[in-house]
Coordinates of C-alpha atoms in Angstrom, one line a residue:
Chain A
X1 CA 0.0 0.0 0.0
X2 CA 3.1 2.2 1.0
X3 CA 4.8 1.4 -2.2
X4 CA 2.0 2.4 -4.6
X5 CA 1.2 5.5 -2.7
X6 CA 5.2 6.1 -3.2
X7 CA 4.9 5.4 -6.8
X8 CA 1.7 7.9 -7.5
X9 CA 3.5 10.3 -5.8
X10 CA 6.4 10.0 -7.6
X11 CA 7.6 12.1 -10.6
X12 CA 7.9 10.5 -14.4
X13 CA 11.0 10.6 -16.1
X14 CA 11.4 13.0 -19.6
X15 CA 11.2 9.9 -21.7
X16 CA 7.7 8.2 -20.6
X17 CA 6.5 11.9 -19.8
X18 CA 7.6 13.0 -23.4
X19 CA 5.6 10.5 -25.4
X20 CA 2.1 10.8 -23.6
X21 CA 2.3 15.0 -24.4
X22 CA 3.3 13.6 -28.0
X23 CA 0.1 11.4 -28.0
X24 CA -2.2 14.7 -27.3
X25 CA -1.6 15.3 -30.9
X26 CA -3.2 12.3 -32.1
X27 CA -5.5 11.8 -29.5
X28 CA -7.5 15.6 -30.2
X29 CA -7.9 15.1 -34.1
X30 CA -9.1 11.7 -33.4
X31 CA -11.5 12.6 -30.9
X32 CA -13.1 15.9 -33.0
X33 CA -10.4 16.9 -35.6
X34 CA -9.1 19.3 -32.6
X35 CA -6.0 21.6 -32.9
X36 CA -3.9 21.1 -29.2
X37 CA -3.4 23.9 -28.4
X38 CA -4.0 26.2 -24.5
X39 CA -3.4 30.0 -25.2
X40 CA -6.6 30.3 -27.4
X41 CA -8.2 29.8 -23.8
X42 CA -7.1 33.5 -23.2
X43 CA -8.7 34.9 -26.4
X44 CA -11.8 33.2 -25.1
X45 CA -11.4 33.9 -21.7
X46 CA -11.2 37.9 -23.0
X47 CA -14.2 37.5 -25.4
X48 CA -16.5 35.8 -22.4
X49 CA -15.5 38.8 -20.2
X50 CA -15.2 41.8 -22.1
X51 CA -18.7 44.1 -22.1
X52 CA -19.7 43.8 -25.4
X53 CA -19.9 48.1 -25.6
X54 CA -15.7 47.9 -25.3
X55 CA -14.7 44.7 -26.9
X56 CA -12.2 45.2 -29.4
X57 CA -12.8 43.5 -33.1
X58 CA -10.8 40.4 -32.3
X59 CA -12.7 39.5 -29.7
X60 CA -15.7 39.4 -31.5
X61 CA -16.9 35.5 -32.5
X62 CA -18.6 33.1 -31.7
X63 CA -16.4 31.5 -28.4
X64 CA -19.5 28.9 -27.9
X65 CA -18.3 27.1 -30.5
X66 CA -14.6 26.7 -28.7
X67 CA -16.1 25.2 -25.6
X68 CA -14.2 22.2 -26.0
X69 CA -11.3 23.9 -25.4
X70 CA -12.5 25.6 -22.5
X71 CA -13.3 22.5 -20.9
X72 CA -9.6 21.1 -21.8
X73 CA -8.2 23.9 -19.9
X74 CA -10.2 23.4 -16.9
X75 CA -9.0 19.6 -17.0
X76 CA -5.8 20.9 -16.7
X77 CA -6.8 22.8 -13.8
X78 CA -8.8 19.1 -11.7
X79 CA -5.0 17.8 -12.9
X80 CA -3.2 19.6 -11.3
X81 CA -5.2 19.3 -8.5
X82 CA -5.0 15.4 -8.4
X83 CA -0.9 15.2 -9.6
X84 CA -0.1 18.3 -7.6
X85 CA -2.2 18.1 -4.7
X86 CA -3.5 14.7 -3.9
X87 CA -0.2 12.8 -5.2
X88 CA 2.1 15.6 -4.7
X89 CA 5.6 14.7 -4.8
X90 CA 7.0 15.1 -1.5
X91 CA 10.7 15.4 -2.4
X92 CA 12.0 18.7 -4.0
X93 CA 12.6 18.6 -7.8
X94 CA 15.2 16.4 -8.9
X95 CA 17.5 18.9 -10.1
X96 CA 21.4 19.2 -11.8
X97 CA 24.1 20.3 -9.2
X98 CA 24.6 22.9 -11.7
X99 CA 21.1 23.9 -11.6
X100 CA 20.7 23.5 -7.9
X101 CA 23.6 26.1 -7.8
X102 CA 22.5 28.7 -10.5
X103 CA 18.5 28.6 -8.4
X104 CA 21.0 29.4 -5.5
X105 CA 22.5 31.8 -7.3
X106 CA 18.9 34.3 -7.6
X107 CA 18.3 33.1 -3.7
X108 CA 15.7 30.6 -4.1
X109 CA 16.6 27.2 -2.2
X110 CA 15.2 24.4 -4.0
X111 CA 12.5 23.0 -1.8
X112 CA 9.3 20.2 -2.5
X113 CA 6.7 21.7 -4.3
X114 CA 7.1 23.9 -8.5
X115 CA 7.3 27.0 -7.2
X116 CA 9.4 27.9 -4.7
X117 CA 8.6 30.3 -1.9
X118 CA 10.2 33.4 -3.1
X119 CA 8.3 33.4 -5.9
X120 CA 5.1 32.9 -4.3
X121 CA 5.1 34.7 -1.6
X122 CA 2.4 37.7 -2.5
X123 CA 2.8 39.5 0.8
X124 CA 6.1 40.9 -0.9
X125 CA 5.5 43.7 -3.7
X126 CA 8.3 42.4 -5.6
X127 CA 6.3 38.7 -6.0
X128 CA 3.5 40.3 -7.5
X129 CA 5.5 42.7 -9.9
X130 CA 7.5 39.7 -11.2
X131 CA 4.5 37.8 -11.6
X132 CA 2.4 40.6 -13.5
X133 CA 5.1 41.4 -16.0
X134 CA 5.3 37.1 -16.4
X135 CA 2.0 36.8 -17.1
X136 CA 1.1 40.2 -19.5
X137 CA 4.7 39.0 -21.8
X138 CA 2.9 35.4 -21.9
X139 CA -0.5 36.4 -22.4
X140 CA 0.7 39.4 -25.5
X141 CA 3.3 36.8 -26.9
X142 CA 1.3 33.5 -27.1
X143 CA -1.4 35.7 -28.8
X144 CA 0.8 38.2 -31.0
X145 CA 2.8 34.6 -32.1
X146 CA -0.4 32.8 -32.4
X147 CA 0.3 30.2 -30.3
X148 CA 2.1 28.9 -27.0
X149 CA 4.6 25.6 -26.0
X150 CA 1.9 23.5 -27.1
X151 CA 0.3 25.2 -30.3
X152 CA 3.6 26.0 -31.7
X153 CA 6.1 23.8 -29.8
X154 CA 4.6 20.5 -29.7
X155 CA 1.0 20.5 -32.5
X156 CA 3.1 22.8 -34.5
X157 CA 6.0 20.9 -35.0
X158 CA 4.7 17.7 -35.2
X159 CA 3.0 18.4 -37.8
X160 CA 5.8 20.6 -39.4
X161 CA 4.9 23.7 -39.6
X162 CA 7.5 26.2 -41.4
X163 CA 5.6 29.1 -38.8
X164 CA 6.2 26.9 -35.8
X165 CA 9.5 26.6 -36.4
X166 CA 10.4 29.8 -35.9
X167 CA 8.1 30.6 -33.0
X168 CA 9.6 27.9 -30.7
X169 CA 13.1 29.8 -31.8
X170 CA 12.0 32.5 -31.0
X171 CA 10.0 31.4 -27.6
X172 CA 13.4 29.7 -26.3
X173 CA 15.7 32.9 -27.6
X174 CA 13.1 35.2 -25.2
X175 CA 13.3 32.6 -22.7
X176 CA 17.6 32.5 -22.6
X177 CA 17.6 36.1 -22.4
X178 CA 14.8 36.3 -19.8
X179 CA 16.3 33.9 -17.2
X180 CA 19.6 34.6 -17.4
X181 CA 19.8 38.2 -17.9
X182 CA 16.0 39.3 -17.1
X183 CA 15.5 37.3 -13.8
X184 CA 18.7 37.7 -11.7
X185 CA 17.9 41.9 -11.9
X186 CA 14.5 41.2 -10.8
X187 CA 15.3 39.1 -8.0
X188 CA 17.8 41.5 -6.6
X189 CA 15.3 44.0 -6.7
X190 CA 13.0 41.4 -5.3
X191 CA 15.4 40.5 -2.0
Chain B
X1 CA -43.9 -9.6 -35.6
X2 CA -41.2 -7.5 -34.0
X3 CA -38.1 -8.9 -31.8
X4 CA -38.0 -8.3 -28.5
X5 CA -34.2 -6.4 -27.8
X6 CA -31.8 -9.3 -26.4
X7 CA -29.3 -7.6 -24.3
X8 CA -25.6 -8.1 -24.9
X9 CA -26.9 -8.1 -29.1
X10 CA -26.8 -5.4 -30.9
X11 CA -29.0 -3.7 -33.4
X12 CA -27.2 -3.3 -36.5
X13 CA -27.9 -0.6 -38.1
X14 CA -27.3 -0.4 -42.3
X15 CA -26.6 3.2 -41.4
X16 CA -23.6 4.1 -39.4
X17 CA -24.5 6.5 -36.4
X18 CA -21.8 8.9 -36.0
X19 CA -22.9 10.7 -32.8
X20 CA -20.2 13.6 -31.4
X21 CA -18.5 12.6 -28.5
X22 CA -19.3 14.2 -25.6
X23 CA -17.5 17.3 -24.6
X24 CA -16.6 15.6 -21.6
X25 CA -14.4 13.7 -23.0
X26 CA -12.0 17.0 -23.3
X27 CA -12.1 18.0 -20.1
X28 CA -11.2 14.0 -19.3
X29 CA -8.0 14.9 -21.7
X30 CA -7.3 17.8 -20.3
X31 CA -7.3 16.8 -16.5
X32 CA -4.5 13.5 -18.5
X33 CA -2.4 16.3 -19.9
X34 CA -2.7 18.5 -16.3
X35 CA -1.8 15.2 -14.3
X36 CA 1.5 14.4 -17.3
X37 CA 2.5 18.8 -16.9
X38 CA 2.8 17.7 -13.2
X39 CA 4.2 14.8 -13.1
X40 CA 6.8 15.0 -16.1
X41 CA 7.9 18.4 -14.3
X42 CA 7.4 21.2 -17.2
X43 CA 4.9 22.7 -14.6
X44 CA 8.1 23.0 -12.4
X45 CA 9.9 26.2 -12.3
X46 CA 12.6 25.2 -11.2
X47 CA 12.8 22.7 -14.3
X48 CA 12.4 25.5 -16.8
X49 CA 15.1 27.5 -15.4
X50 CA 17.3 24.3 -15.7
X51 CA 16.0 24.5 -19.1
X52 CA 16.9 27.9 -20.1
X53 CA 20.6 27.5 -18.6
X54 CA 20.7 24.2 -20.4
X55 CA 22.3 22.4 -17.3
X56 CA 19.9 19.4 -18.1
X57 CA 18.5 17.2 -20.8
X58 CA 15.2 16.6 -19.1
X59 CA 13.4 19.0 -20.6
X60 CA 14.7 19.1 -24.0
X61 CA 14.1 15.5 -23.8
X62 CA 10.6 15.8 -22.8
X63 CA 9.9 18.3 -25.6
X64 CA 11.9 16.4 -28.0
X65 CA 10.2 13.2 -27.5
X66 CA 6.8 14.8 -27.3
X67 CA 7.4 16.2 -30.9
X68 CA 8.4 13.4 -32.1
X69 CA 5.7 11.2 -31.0
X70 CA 3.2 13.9 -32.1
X71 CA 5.0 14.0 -35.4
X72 CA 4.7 9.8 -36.1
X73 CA 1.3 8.9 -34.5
X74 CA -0.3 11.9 -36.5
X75 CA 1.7 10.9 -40.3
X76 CA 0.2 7.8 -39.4
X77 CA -3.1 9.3 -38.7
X78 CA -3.6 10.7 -42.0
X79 CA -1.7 8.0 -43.9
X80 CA -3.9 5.3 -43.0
X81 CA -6.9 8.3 -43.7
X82 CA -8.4 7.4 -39.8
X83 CA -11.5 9.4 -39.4
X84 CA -12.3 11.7 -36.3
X85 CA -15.1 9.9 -33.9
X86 CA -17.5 12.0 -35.3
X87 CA -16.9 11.1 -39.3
X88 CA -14.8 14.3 -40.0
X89 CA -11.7 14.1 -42.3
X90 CA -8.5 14.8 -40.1
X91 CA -7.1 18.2 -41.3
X92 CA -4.6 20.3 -39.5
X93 CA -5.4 23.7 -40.6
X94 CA -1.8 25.6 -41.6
X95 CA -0.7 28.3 -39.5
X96 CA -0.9 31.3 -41.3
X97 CA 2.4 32.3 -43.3
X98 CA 5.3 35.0 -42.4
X99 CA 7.5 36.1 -39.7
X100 CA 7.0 38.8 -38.0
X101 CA 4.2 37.9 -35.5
X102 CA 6.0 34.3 -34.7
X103 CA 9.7 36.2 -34.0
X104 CA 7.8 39.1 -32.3
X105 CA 5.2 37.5 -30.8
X106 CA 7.5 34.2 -30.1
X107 CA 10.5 36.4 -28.2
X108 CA 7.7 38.6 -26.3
X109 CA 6.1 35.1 -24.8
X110 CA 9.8 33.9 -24.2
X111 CA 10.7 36.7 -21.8
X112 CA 7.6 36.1 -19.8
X113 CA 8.6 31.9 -19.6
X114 CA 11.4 32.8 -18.2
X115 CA 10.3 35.2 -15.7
X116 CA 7.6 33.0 -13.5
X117 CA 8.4 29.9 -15.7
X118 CA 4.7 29.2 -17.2
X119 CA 3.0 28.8 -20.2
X120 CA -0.5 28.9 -20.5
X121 CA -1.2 25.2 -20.0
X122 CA 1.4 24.7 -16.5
X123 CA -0.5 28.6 -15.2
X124 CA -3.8 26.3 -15.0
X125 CA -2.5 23.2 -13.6
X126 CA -0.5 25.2 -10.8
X127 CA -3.4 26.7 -9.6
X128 CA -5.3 23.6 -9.6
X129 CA -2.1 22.3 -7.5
X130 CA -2.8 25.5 -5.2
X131 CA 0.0 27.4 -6.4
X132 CA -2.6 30.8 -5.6
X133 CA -0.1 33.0 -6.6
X134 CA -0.8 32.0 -10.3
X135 CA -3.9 33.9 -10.4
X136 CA -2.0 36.6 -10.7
X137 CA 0.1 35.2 -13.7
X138 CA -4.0 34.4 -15.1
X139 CA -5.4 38.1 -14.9
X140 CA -2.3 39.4 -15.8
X141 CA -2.6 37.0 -18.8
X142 CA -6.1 37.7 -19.9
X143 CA -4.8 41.5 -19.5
X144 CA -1.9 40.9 -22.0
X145 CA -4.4 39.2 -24.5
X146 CA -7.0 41.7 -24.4
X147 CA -3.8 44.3 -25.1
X148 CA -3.0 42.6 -27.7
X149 CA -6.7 42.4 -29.3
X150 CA -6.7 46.4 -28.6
X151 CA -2.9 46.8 -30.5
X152 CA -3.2 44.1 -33.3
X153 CA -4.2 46.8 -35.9
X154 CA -0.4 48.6 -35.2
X155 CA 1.5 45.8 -34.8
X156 CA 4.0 44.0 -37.8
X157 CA 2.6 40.4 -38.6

């Protein structure tokens, strides 16, 4: 009984964990000739929301028609809840030395859970200032690029896409420069 | 006379019934996909900034394999001309052609991975892990997208 609870708990390595994203591919044109893809959710989430009297022209469509998706993202949501929650992994993130050192490095010790403390912590202005600019880059860039790590990155790709190819360039260029040279200034500012 | 219905024998119908699958069955893929973000560790940020300092293969294997799983199982797909469970043709529509938008667009959602170390799909299944502090990654989000409806006019693409 110990053993299996160990086992649920337990993180998946790259190479069984790789495949089964693969398979999402496959598995959404099969079930309704689905694109995979998550950032669209934000478009909807803004075309939902918006009053109609100040909803800008790219809002404007018929989101109803997307509810599938919608109800793929909040599956994602009940999953994390069940993989992160339920059978969280009790042990801090298997890392490299080198990358236990570099986390170090911005003053973030590398504790159990995916987001460590510092990062979290809302009570300090810095969190949320770090987390706002995050999330408006993301939210700007997946739609400007048409497209996120899985509409580009993974559906793209695999289904070779000229376009994709130079979005997931592009995606990991932004995301170099933003952790090594982006981060450590807003962590010292942070501390 | 008519036949009474024998259970366990089915009707067989000269007309195949092609009835859409439920849209349940997404939110029973996405909750798969939330569990493998999870559990494979992309949801992790310490993972991605691993990533982005390349001191691991972990995540470029996860990605790697991903792709090219995707890229086999859906040749196959349309090789062997499978249709979806609801009769339609597989098609993956083409992203639309250029530049611009996928190197502007691309490097702009880039800086933001590397900040709090999300994407769109891991932003969802942190919360759902109780990772709070992601809500304000969400609205922040939803904020960049409806900027982005407002500027799209002005923009390159």
């Amino acid at each position: 009984m110990i053993d299996v609870l160990t086992a649920l708990r337990s993180p998946w390595p790259w190479y069984v964990a790789g495949p089964l994203i693969g398979l999402m591919v496959p598995l959404l044109l099969l079930l309704g000739n689905k694109s995979f893809g998550i950032s669209a959710n934000l478009r909807h989430g803004c075309a939902i929301l918006l009053p109609n009297a100040v909803k800008p022209g790219f809002f404007r469509y018929n989101w109803r028609a997307e509810t599938w998706n919608l109800l793929f993202a909040a599956g994602l949501i009940l999953g994390g809840l069940l993989a992160g929650r339920v059978f969280a992994n009790p042990d801090p993130t298997r890392l490299s030395a080198a990358a236990i050192q570099s986390v170090q490095h911005l003053g973030v010790t590398v504790q159990p859970g995916l987001m460590p403390a510092a990062l979290t912590d809302l009570s300090r202005p810095g969190v949320w200032l770090l987390l706002t600019v995050s999330g408006l880059l993301v939210g700007f860039g997946t739609r400007y690029g048409g497209g996120c790590t899985s509409g580009h990155a993974i559906s793209g790709l695999s289904t070779l896409q000229g376009p994709s190819v130079i979005a997931t360039a592009s995606f990991f260029a932004g995301g170099i420069l933003s952790a090594n040279l982006l981060l450590p200034i807003f962590m010292a500012v942070i501390r | 006379m008519t036949t009474s219905p024998i259970p366990g024998v089915h009707d067989r119908s000269p007309v195949a019934a092609r009835p859409t699958v439920s849209l349940v069955v997404y939110l029973l893929a996405g909750l798969s996909f939330g569990v493998v973000l999870v559990k494979s560790e992309a949801a992790s940020w310490y993972r991605i900034q691993e990533m982005f300092r390349f001191e691991s293969i972990h995540m470029y294997g996860l990605i790697g394999s991903a792709v090219l799983t995707g890229m086999i199982t859906t040749a196959l797909l349309r090789r062997v001309g499978v249709r979806s469970l609801d009769g339609q043709v597989i098609t993956v529509t083409a992203k639309e052609r250029g530049w611009r938008r996928y190197v502007f667009g691309g490097l702009t959602f880039g800086l933001g991975w590397g900040l709090a170390g999300v994407c769109p799909g891991p932003i969802l299944s942190l919360l759902g892990s109780g990772v709070w502090a992601m809500l304000v990654v969400l609205v922040a989000a939803l904020v960049g997208t409806w900027l982005y409806g407002l500027l799209r006019d002005h923009l390159p693409h």
